[in-house]
């Protein structure tokens, strides 16, 4: 597994495997899996050489953190990189009040409380230590500080202010003390990532679904800013929550909902170009973000050993430069999107 080293602060930095592992599916996302199945999935990722794992309290309302932590706690700490997130406190609740009904299955009865305050960040991190059984995290991301999750710009602005006057200072303190090596945001909108980058001193952003084969508007200003400031990008949701893996089939998912007709049509056109170059759509989608110099790792999830195997195979599939060039010529990719010859490995 190829790696990319990041060292913005001159403290030795972190070495990411180009293919990482997003653990939301381990939280019984969309369907329940057993502890044994989850362990087999993480073990398969490890056997393929994956050494970067991202998790969060939200994923299965603590279930994903427990499952990945149980596995990683048996490994040498210097052999992997792990990130988790803050911004939510999980509270015990009645079953009918549980967060994520219809999205996460067979999880603890917990209700999310958004809390981006200083104390909220510290309490969230402490709970993550307890759930995972780990003694340290490498990266701490503030989670879902965006309009997508908070509903309105006004609500989002409220939480941004709560964070910048509270939780941000907790994260800075944790970094200064060496509790974590890096801080950043795990966010669904590049615009909000840019807002945070302009207001604070952040090292990495986990950008979910906003720099993919389907959309590259982050090239407008955010990604150039990251290059200029040596801010690393972990690219989550490279399949835009499903459609770039399944293709434009009935019920294909985009942004965790049924894909609208214009997205289905665009993916259909992209897939046709891929087919003409004898490249699977999913292979092109997984490899595309890694062409950008700011991207340190791409982290698709996996809920089965077969999915992990598929992601590993895709990363090792060469992608001809002619494919990227044709997509640009047809207006299906931004002309300023960085590409490389045979960008798969």
Tab-separated table of C-alpha atoms in Angstrom, residues 21-35 38 41-42 54-68 98-100 103-108 302-303:
chain	number	residue	atom	x	y	z
A	21	UNK	CA	-10.991	3.119	5.861
A	22	UNK	CA	-14.122	5.048	6.844
A	23	UNK	CA	-15.930	3.257	9.651
A	24	UNK	CA	-19.507	4.566	9.300
A	25	UNK	CA	-20.641	1.200	7.837
A	26	UNK	CA	-19.326	-0.540	10.961
A	27	UNK	CA	-22.022	1.392	12.836
A	28	UNK	CA	-24.726	-0.667	11.087
A	29	UNK	CA	-25.324	2.002	8.467
A	30	UNK	CA	-28.380	0.997	6.370
A	31	UNK	CA	-28.234	-2.592	7.667
A	32	UNK	CA	-27.061	-4.422	10.757
A	33	UNK	CA	-23.949	-6.586	10.757
A	34	UNK	CA	-22.643	-8.717	13.602
A	35	UNK	CA	-19.557	-8.011	15.682
A	38	UNK	CA	-17.383	-6.141	11.496
A	41	UNK	CA	-14.079	-6.365	7.574
A	42	UNK	CA	-11.508	-4.417	9.598
A	54	UNK	CA	-11.451	7.261	10.602
A	55	UNK	CA	-14.335	6.985	13.037
A	56	UNK	CA	-16.824	9.152	14.967
A	57	UNK	CA	-19.284	8.920	17.860
A	58	UNK	CA	-22.184	9.346	15.425
A	59	UNK	CA	-21.466	6.144	13.493
A	60	UNK	CA	-23.830	3.645	15.037
A	61	UNK	CA	-24.130	5.955	18.053
A	62	UNK	CA	-20.857	4.670	19.443
A	63	UNK	CA	-20.945	1.214	17.860
A	64	UNK	CA	-18.322	1.918	15.165
A	65	UNK	CA	-15.876	3.379	17.690
A	66	UNK	CA	-16.226	0.282	19.871
A	67	UNK	CA	-15.734	-2.098	16.952
A	68	UNK	CA	-12.729	-0.420	15.364
A	98	UNK	CA	-32.885	7.413	19.116
A	99	UNK	CA	-30.881	9.330	16.524
A	100	UNK	CA	-30.692	7.793	13.063
A	103	UNK	CA	-30.350	4.966	8.927
A	104	UNK	CA	-28.476	3.102	11.667
A	105	UNK	CA	-29.823	-0.263	12.833
A	106	UNK	CA	-29.465	-2.267	16.058
A	107	UNK	CA	-27.540	0.455	17.839
A	108	UNK	CA	-27.499	1.654	21.447
A	302	UNK	CA	-16.896	-1.047	3.690
A	303	UNK	CA	-19.512	-3.267	5.271
